[in-house]
Structure formats: structure tokens, C-alpha cells
Coordinates of C-alpha atoms in Angstrom, one line a residue:
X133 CA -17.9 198.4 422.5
X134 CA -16.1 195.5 424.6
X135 CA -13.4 193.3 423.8
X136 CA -12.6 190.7 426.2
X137 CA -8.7 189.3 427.0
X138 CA -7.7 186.4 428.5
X139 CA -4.0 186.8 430.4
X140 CA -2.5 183.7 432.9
X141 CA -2.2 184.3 436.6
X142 CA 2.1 183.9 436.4
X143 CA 4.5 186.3 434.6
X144 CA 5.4 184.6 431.0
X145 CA 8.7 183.0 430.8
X146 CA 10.8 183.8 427.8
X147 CA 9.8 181.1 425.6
X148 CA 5.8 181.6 426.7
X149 CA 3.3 182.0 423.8
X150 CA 2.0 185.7 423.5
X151 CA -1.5 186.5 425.1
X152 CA -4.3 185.2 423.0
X153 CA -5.9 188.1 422.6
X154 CA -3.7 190.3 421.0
X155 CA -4.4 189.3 417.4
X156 CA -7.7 190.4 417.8
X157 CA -6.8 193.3 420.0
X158 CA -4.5 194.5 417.4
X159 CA -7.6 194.0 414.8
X160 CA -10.1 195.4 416.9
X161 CA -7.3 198.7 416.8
X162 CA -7.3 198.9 413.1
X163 CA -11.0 199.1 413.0
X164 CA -10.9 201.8 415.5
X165 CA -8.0 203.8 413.4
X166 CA -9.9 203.8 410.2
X167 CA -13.5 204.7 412.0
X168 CA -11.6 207.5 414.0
X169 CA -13.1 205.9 417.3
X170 CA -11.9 207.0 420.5
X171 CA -9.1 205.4 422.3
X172 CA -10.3 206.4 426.2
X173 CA -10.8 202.7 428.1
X174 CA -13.5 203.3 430.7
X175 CA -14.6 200.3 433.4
X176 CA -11.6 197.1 433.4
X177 CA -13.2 194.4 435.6
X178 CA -11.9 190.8 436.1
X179 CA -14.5 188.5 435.6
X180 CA -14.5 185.0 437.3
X181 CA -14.0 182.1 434.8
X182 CA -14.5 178.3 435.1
X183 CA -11.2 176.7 435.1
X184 CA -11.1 173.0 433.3
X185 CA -9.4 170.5 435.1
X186 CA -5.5 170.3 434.7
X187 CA -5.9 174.1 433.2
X188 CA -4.2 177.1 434.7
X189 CA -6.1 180.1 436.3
X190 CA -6.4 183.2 434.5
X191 CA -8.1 186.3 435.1
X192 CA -10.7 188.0 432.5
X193 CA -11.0 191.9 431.8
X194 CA -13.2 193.5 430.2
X195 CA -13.0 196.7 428.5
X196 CA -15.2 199.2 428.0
X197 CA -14.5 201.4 425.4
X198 CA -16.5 204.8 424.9
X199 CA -16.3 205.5 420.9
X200 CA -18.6 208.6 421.0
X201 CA -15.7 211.6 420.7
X202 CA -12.8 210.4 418.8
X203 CA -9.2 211.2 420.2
X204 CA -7.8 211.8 416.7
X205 CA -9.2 211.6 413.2
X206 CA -6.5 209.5 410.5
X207 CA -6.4 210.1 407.3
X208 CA -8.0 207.8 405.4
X209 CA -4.6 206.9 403.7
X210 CA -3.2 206.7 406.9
X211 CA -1.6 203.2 406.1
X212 CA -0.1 203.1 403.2
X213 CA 2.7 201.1 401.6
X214 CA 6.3 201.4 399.8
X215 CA 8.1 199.6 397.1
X216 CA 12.0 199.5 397.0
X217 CA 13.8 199.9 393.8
X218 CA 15.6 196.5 394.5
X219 CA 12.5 194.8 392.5
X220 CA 14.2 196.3 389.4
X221 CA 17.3 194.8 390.5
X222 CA 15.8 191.1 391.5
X223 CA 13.1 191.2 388.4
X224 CA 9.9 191.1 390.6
X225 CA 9.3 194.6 388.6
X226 CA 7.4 192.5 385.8
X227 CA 5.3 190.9 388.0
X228 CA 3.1 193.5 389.2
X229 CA 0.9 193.1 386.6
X230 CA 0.4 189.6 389.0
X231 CA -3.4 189.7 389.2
X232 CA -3.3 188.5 392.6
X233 CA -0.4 191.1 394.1
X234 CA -3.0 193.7 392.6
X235 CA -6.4 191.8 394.3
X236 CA -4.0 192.0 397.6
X237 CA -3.4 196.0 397.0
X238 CA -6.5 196.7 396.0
X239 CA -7.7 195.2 400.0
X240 CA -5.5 197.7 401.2
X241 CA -6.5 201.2 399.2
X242 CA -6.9 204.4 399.6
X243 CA -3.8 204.5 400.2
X244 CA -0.2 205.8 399.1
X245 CA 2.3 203.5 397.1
X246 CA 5.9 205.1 398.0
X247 CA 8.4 204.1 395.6
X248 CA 11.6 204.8 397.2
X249 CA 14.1 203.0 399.5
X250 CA 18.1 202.2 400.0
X251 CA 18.8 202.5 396.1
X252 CA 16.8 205.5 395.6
X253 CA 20.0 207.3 395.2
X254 CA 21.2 205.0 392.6
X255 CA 18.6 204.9 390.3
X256 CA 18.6 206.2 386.7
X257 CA 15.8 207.1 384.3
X258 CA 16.2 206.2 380.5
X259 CA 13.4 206.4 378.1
X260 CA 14.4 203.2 376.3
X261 CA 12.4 199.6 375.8
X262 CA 12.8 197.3 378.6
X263 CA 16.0 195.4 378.2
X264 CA 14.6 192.2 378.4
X265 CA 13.1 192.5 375.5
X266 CA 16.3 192.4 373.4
X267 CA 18.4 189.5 375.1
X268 CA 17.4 185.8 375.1
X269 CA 18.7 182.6 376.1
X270 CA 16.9 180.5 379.4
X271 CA 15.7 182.5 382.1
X272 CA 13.1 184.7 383.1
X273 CA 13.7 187.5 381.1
X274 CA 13.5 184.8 378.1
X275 CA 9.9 183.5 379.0
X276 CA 9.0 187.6 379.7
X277 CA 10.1 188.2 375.9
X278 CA 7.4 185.4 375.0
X279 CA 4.8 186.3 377.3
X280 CA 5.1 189.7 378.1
X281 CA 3.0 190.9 375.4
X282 CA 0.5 188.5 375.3
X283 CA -0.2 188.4 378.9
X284 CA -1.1 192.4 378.8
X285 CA -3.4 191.8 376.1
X286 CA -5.5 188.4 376.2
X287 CA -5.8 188.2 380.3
X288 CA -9.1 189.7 381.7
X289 CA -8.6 193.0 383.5
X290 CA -10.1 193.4 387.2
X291 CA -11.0 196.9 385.6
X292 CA -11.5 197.3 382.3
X293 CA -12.3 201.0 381.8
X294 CA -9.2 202.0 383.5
X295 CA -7.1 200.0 381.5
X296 CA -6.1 197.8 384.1
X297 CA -3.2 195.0 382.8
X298 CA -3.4 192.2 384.4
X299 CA -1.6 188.9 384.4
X300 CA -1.8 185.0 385.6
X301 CA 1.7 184.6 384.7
X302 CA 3.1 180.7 383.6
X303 CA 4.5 178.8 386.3
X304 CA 7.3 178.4 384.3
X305 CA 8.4 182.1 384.4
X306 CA 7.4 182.6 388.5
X307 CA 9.7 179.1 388.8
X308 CA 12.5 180.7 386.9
X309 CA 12.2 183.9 388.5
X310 CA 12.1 182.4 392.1
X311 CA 15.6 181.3 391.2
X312 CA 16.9 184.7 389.4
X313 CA 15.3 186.4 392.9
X314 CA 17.2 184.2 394.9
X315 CA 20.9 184.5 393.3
X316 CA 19.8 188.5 393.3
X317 CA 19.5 188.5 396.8
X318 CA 22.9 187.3 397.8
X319 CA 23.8 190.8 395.7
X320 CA 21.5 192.8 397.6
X321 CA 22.4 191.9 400.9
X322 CA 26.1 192.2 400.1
X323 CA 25.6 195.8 399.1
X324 CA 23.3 196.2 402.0
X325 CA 26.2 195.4 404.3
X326 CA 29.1 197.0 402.2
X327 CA 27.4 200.2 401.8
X328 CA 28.5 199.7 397.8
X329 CA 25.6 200.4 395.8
X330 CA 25.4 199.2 391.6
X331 CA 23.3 201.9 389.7
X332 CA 19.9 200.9 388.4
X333 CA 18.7 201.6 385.3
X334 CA 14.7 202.6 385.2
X335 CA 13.3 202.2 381.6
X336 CA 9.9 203.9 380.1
X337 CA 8.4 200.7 380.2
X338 CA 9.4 199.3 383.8
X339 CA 7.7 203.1 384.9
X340 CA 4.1 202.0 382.9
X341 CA 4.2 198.6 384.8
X342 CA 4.6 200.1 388.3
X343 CA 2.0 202.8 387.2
X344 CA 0.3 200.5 386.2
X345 CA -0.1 198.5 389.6
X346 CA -0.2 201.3 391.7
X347 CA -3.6 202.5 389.3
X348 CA -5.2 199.6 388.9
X349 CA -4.7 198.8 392.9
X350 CA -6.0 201.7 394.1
X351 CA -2.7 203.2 395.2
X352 CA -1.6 207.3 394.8
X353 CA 2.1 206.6 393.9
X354 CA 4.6 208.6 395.6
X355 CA 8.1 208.7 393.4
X356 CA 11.3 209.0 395.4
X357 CA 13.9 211.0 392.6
X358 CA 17.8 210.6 392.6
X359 CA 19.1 213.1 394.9
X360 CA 22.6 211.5 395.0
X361 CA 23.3 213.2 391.4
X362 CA 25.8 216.0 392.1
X363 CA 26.8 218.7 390.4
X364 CA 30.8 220.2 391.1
X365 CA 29.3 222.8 393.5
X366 CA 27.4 220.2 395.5
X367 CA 23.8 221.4 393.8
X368 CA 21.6 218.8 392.4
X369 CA 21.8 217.5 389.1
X370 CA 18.0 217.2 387.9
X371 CA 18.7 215.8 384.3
X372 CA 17.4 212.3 384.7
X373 CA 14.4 213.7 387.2
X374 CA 13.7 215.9 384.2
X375 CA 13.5 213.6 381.4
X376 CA 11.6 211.3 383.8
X377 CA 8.7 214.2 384.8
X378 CA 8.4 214.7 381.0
X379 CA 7.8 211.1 380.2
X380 CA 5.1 210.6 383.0
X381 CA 3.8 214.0 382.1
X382 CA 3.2 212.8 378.3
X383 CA 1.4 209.8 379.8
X384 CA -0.6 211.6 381.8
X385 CA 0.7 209.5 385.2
X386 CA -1.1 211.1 388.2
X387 CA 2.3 211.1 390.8
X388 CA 3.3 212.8 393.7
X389 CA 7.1 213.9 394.2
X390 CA 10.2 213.1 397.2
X391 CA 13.5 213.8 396.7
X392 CA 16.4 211.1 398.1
X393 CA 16.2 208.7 400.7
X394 CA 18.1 208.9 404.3
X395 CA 20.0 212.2 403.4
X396 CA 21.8 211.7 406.2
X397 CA 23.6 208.9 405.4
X398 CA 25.3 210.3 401.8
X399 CA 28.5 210.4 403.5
X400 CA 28.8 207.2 404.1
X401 CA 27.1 205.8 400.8
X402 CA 28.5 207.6 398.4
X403 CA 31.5 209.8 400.2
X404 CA 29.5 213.4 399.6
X405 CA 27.6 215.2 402.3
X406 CA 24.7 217.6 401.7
X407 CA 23.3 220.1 404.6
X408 CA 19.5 220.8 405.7
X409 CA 20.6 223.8 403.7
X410 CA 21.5 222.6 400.3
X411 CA 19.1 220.1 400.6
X412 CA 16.2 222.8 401.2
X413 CA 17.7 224.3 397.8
X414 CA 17.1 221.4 396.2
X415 CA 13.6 220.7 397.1
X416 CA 13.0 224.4 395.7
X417 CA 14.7 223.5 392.8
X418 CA 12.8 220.6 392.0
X419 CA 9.6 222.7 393.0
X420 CA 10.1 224.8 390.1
X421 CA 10.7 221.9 387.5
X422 CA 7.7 221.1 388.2
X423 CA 5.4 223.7 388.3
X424 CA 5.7 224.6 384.3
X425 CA 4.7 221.2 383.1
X426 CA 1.0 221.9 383.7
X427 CA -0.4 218.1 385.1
X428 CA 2.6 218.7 387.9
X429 CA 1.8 222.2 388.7
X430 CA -0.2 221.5 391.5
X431 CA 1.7 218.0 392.3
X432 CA 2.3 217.2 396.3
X433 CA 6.2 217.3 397.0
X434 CA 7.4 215.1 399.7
X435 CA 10.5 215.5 402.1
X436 CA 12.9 215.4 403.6
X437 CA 12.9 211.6 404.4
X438 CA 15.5 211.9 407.1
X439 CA 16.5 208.6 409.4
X440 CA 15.9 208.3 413.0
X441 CA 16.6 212.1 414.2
X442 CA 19.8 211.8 415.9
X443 CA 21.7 215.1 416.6
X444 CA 22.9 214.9 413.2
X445 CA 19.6 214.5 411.9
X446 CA 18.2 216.8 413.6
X447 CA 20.7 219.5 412.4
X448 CA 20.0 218.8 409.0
X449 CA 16.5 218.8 409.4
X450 CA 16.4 222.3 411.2
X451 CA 18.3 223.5 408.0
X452 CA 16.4 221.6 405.8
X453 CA 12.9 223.6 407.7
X454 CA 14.5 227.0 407.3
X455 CA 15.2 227.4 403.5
X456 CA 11.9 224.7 402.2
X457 CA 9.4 224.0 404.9
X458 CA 6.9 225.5 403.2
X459 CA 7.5 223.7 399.8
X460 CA 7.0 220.4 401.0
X461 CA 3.1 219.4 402.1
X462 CA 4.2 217.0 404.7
X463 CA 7.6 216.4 406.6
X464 CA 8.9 212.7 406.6
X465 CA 11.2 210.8 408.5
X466 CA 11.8 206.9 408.7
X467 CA 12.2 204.7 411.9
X468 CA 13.6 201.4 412.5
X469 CA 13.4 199.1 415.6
X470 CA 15.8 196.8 416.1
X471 CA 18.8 195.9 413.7
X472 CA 18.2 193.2 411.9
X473 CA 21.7 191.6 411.9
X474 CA 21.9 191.0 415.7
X475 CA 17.7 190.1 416.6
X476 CA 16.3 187.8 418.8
X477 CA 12.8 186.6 419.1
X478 CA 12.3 188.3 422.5
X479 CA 13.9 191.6 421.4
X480 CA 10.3 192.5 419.6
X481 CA 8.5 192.1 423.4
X482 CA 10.8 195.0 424.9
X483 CA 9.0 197.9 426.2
X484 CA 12.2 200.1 425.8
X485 CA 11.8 199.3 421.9
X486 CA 8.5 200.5 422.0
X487 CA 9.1 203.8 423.9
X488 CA 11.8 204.1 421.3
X489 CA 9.2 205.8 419.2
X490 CA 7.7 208.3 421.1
X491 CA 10.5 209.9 421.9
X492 CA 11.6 210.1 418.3
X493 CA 8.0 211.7 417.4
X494 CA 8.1 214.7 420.1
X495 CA 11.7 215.9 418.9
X496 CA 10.6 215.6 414.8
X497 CA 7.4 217.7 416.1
X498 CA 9.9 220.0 418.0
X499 CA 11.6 221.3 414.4
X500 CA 8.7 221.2 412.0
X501 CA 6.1 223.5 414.6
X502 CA 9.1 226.0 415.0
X503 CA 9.7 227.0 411.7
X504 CA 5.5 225.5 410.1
X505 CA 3.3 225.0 412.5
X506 CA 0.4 222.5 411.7
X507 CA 2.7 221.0 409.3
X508 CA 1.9 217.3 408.4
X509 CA 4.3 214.7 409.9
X510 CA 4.3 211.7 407.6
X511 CA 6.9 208.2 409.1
X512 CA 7.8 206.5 405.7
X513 CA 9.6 203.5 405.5
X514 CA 8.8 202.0 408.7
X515 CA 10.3 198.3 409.3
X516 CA 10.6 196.5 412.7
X517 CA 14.2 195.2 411.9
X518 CA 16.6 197.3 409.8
X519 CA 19.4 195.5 407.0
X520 CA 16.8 194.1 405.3
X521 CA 14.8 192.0 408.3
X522 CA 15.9 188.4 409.7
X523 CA 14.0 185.3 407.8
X524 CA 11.3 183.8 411.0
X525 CA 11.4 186.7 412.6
X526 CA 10.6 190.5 410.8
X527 CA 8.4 188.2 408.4
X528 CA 6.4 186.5 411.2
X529 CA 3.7 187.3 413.8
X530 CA 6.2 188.1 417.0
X531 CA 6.6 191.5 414.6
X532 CA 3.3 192.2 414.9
X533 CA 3.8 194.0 418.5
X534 CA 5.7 196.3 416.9
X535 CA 4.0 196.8 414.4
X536 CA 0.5 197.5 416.4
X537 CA 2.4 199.7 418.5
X538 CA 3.5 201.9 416.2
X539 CA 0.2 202.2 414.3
X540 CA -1.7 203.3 417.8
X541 CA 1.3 205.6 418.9
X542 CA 1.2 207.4 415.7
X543 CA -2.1 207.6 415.2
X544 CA -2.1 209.0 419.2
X545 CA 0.1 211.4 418.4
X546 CA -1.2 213.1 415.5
X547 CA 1.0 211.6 412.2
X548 CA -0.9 211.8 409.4
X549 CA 0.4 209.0 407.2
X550 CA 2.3 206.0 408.3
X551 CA 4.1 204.1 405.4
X552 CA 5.3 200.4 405.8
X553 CA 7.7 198.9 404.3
X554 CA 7.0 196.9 402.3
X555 CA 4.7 195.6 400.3
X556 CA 6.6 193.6 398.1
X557 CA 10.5 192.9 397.8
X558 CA 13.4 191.5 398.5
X559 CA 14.3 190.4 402.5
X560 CA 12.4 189.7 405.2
X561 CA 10.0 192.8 406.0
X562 CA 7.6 192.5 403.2
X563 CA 3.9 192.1 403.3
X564 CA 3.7 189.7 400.4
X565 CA 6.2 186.7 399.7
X566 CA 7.4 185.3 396.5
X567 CA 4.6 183.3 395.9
X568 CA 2.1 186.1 396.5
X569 CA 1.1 184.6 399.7
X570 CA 0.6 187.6 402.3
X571 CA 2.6 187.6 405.6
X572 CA 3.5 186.8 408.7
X573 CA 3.2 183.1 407.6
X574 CA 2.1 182.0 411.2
X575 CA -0.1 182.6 414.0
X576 CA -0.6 181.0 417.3
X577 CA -3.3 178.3 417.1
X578 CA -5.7 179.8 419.1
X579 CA -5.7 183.2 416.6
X580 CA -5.9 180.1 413.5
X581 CA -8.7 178.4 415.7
X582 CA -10.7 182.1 415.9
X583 CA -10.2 183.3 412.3
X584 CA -9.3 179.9 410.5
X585 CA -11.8 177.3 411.7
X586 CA -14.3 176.2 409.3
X587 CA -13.3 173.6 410.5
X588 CA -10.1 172.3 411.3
X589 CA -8.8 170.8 408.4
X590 CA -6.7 168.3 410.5
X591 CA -8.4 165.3 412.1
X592 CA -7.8 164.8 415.5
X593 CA -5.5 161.4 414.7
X594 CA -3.0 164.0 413.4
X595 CA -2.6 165.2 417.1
X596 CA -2.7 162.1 419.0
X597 CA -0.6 160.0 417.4
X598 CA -2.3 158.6 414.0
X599 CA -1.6 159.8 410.4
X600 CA -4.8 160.5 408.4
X601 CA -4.5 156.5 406.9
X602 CA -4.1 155.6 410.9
X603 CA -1.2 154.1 411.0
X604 CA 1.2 155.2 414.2
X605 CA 3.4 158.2 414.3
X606 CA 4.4 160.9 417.0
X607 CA 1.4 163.3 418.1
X608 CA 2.5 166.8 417.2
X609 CA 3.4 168.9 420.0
X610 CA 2.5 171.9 421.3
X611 CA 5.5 174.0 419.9
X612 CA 4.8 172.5 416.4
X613 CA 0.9 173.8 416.4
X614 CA 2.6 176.9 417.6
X615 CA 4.9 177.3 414.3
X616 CA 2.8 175.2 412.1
X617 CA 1.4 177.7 410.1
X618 CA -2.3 177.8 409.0
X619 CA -2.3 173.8 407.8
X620 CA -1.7 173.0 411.5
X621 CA -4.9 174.1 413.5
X622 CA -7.2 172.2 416.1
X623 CA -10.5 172.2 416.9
X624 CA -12.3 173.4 419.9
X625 CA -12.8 170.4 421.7
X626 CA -8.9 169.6 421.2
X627 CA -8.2 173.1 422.2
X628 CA -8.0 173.0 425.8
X629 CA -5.9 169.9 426.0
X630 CA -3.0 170.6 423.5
X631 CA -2.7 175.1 425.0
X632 CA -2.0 173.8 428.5
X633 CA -4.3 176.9 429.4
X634 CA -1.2 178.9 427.5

């Protein structure tokens, strides 16, 4: 197999476009990951190319790649996705049932569906009906009273002999519920920074709708339980994780089990620390609630979802491996980039960033083959920019070096299953946006002109100085078709002339 890259003579400058071929590259590395092809790059020649006039040289090389003994085999849910409990918060809960956020999971299965992040610990089961249902006046929840019901039962299902729910909801309620998102998230982000988290309240019905999407996408979902629930002696309080196993037992919800989120970072959210120790205690705890309820029994149980492994982290972990390595089926741990308060756009092309990660994988492996080895490492949670992501940047394509790092490093090095978050929230590191679009938004015109152009949907007036109706206006420049999104694309003969051999 060959894949051929196309790189300029001179060093990039700091606001130079990214090499051409790494959208593909970066395609042509998911296909290997999912075929378990081998990752050992035999002959790299330059090849001579014909330079246009007024162009800049560059230098060809191809790559032969040997795909006959495979490095590693990935699991076939090796990436997989999480949802944060903030859509309960912000109301994007009762759109799951969105039949194109399900079409868009459903392109992305196998694969896990963690439900877990930041407000993990603050979440509360209640086996009540949804409380939209009783209050009224304008807004979304008003229009969901209306429709809610209807919507489940009159729209077609993409599969009908699971029972799949699936909605085109109103314009009027996405509308309304744009707004509602929007004042939510101006909550969200000031808890994110304040480290003051509001409770949420998880009702019977909001569990059947996530089930619900995870099912009918294809997705095995992974439930993150309230570990921040204390008893006096610092022991777990299970109560709500109980009457929530009982409910998803009774509707025979196929779910696999974790236990908080970040452990390390209880002191500071809620003012009460808990050991590798205690937490190991817990795990086993919550290993025996569910082994009598008979669909559980055999459930996989997740943990210990520690942050970037610090010394502290570390520590707990090591405790954690002692008392419940063997309860858990695979070991998880998060990692984060960049924080997203203080990025820059040339922060995501650091190669200290990516050798971040690396590091961080040997000392996790350290721990878990002392006290189980061959135990599966799962990363959970994984964003490029932490505090929720920075808007034009996390959300776009500069991310997406990153991103393909981390998916060949892992896969490299032996994780088992790499979770991203996420598929759909609130900030700026989701896969979807609000209006089910997927991300990142844009892509440098000559990844549109390779993947988008059937053909260019813009005539070429539009880039020499005349609107469609040919009256004058200023040609769009290079650094718009570099932003513009998929609307702004060129065709080949154009090409050459607008990229300045960039």
C-alpha cells in the first residue's frame, strides 16, 4: 500500500497552512487501526515533480507500507465515544431520539457509549416521570410536553424490531432549545471554573431515552455511578446506584458499570478525599451489588478513571491496584492536552504536547502489570483542550494532530479502548454541534477539493472578483478559502493559483 505526501522545500512559518496530506494520512491511519495492518514504513523516496510557474518547489515521498504482519490488533471498539451528564443540565437529553444524531452514531459502532464526565459525581437517580412533563409555560420543555409523546410513536424507526424511537423533532422546539442550551452554558462554564457543582437529578424516563440512543445506534453503554456519595466513615453510599441497577435491571437494559470520575480531584470538588484504598473498597462493594441481580451478574465493571497520573495519581492508583485490580476488566485513566483557558492555535503543532502521552502510558502500564499483569488499559475521556475546549479551536481541524496522534500512539502501545470525548454536549470538544452537523467545521481547501468536489459548488467569479449575478466585489483570499468551511471550495484548475504551492 502507498500513500503519497506532498511537503514545501522551506520550514513553515507560524501562520503556514498544515501539509496537505495529513487529512488523508490521518484517514489512511484509521483504516489501518480498524484492519489491524502493520505500522512498519519500508522504502521513503523523493520523487521529482513538475513545478508550475510562479509555484514553490516541493519534494514528493513515497511510502511503502508492508501490511502483511500487523504490529498490534485493536479491538474492534477501540474508538468509542462518551456523553457528559451536562446534557441533562442543558436539555439536549431529549434529543437523542434526533434521528440524525443516531444515523451519525450508528457510522461509528461497535463501539462503547461512556456516560460519565465532570458531574458524574453530582448526579442523582430518581424513579419519577420526567419533569418536563408537569410544568408548562414557553420554552422547550413546553413544546417537549406536546410532542414528546407523539414523536416516539408516529415517526418511522431506523429499526423497528428493536424498538428503536426515533424523532424529526419541530424546528420550533430545536429553536427554543438552541436558546435554553445557550443560557445553560454560561452555568456550565461557571461551575466549570468555580469548581461548584449543582446536583442533577436523573429521572426513569431521561435513563430510557439515553438507552434508548445508545441501542438503537449501536453503542454498548458504559454508566459512570455517583461515587461522591459519602457515608460518616468515608465508605460509599450506594443508595441511589442501587435503586438505579434495579430500574435498568427491570427493563432489561444491557449496561456495563464505572464508579466516579477523576477521583483525584474530590478534594478539591467537593472538600472530601478518598485513597486508592477506600476507593478499591468501593469498587468491591459495588461488585457485590451487582452480582445478585441476575442480568448484572456477569456485567463488565470499569475503573478507576483516574486523571493524568501525577505522583498523586499514581499513589492512588497503586492503592486503588492492591485491594480491586482484579474486580475491574480494564483500568482507565483520562488525558488532556492543553488547557483550554490559555490555547493558541499553534499550541496543537508542539511535538512536546505530543510526547506528553507516551510518557503518561508507560507509568499507567508501570502499576497495573505490577499488581495484574495483561490487564486491559482503557484512556476514557480524551479531549485535546481541558475546561471545556476553546470555540475555533478544540472544535476545528488544527485539533485533529492531536487527535491522530493519540489514536496511533495508543493503538502502538497496546490500549485497548480509546474513548473521546465527546460525542455530543456542551463546549467546544464535541463531535456533533447543535445543529447535528458533525465537526471540525473546516478543512483546508485542498482536503474540501479531495473529498468535497463534485464539483465545486462556487463558480470561479466568486474567486476573482464577481458575485454569482456578476456584478464587482473583492475576490476572496487565500486565508478566507482556508477558514471558509465546506461552501468555500475551488476547483482544480483554480487550485494552483489561489494555494501559492502552500
Amino acid at each position: 500500500m502507498r500513500v503519497l505526501c506532498a511537503f514545501p522545500e522551506a520550514m513553515p512559518s507560524s501562520n503556514s497552512r498544515p501539509p496537505s496530506c495529513l487529512a488523508p494520512v490521518a484517514l489512511f491511519l484509521a483504516l489501518l487501526l480498524h484492519l489491524s495492518l502493520s505500522s512498519q514504513a519500508g522504502d521513503r523516496r523523493p520523487l521529482p515533480v513538475d513545478r508550475a510557474p510562479g509555484l514553490k518547489e516541493k519534494t514528493l515521498i513515497l511510502l511503502d507500507v508492508s501490511t502483511k504482519n500487523p504490529v498490534r490488533t485493536v479491538n474492534e471498539n477501540f474508538l468509542s465515544l462518551q456523553l457528559d451528564p451536562s446534557i441533562i443540565h442543558d436539555g439536549w437529553l431529549d434529543f437523542l431520539s434526533s434521528k440524525r444524531l443516531v444515523t451519525l452514531a450508528r457510522g461509528l459502532s461497535p463501539a462503547f457509549l461512556r456516560f460519565g464526565g465532570k458531574r458524574t459525581d453530582f448526579l442523582q437517580f430518581q424513579n419519577l416521570r420526567n419533569p418536563a412533563k408537569s410544568r408548562g409555560g414557553p420554552g422547550p420543555d413546553y413544546y417537549l410536553k406536546n410532542y414528546e409523546d407523539d414523536i416516539v410513536r408516529s415517526d418511522v424507526a431506523l429499526d423497528k424490531q428493536k424498538g428503536c424511537k426515533i424523532a424529526q423533532h419541530p424546528d420550533v422546539m430545536l429553536e427554543l432549545q438552541r436558546e435554553k442550551a445557550a443560557q445553560m452554558h454560561l452555568v456550565l462554564l461557571k461551575e466549570q471554573f468555580s469548581n461548584t457543582y449543582s446536583n442533577l437529578i436523573l429521572t426513569a424516563r431521561s435513563l430510557d431515552k439515553l438507552y434508548n440512543f445508545a441501542d438503537c445506534s449501536g453503542l454498548h453503554l458504559i454508566f459512570a455511578l455517583n461515587a461522591l456519595r459519602r457515608n460518616p466513615n468515608n465508605s460509599w453510599n450506594s443508595s441511589s446506584a442501587l435503586s438505579l441497577l434495579k430500574y435498568s435491571a427491570s427493563k432489561k437494559y444491557n449496561i456495563s458499570w464505572e464508579l466516579g470520575n477523576e477521583p483525584n480531584n474530590y478534594r478539591t470538588m467537593h472538600g472530601r478525599a478518598v485513597n486508592g484504598s477506600q476507593l478499591g473498597k468501593d469498587y468491591i462493594q459495588l461488585k457485590s451489588l451487582l452480582q445478585p441481580i441476575r442480568i448484572y451478574s456477569r456485567a463488565s465493571l470499569y475503573g478507576p478513571n483516574i486523571g493524568r497520573p501525577r505522583k498523586n495519581v499514581i499513589a492512588l492508583l497503586d492503592g486503588f491496584m492492591k485491594v480491586a485490580g482484579s474486580t475491574v476488566d480494564a483500568v482507565t485513566w483520562q488525558h488532556c492536552y492543553i488547557d483550554g483557558r490559555v490555547v493558541k492555535v499553534m499550541d496543537f503543532l508542539k511535538t512536546r504536547l505530543l510526547d506528553t502521552l507516551s510518557d503518561q502510558i508507560r507509568k499507567i502500564q508501570k502499576v497495573v502489570n505490577t499488581y495484574t499483569p495483561g490487564k486491559k488499559i482503557w484512556l476514557e475521556g480524551v479531549v485535546t483542550t481541558s475546561a471545556g475546549g476553546t470555540n475555533n479551536l478544540s472544535d476545528s481541524y488544527a485539533a485533529g494532530f492531536l487527535w491522530l496522534n493519540t489514536l496511533g500512539m495508543l493503538a502502538n502501545q497496546g490500549i485497548d479502548v480509546v474513548i473521546r470525548h465527546s460525542f455530543f454536549d456542551h463546549g467546544y470538544n464535541h463531535l456533533v454541534d447543535q445543529n447535528f452537523n458533525p465537526l471540525p467545521p473546516q478543512l483546508c481547501p485542498r482536503v474540501h477539493y479531495t473529498f468535497y468536489h463534485q464539483p465545486a459548488p462556487i463558480k470561479k467569479e466568486n474567486q476573482t472578483g464577481r458575485d454569482p449575478q456578476g456584478q464587482a466585489r473583492a475576490p476572496v483570499s487565500t486565508a478566507a478559502l482556508w477558514t471558509g468551511g465546506p461552501e468555500v471550495q475551488v476547483s482544480a484548475a483554480e487550485w494552483p493559483a489561489l494555494s501559492d504551492g502552500g
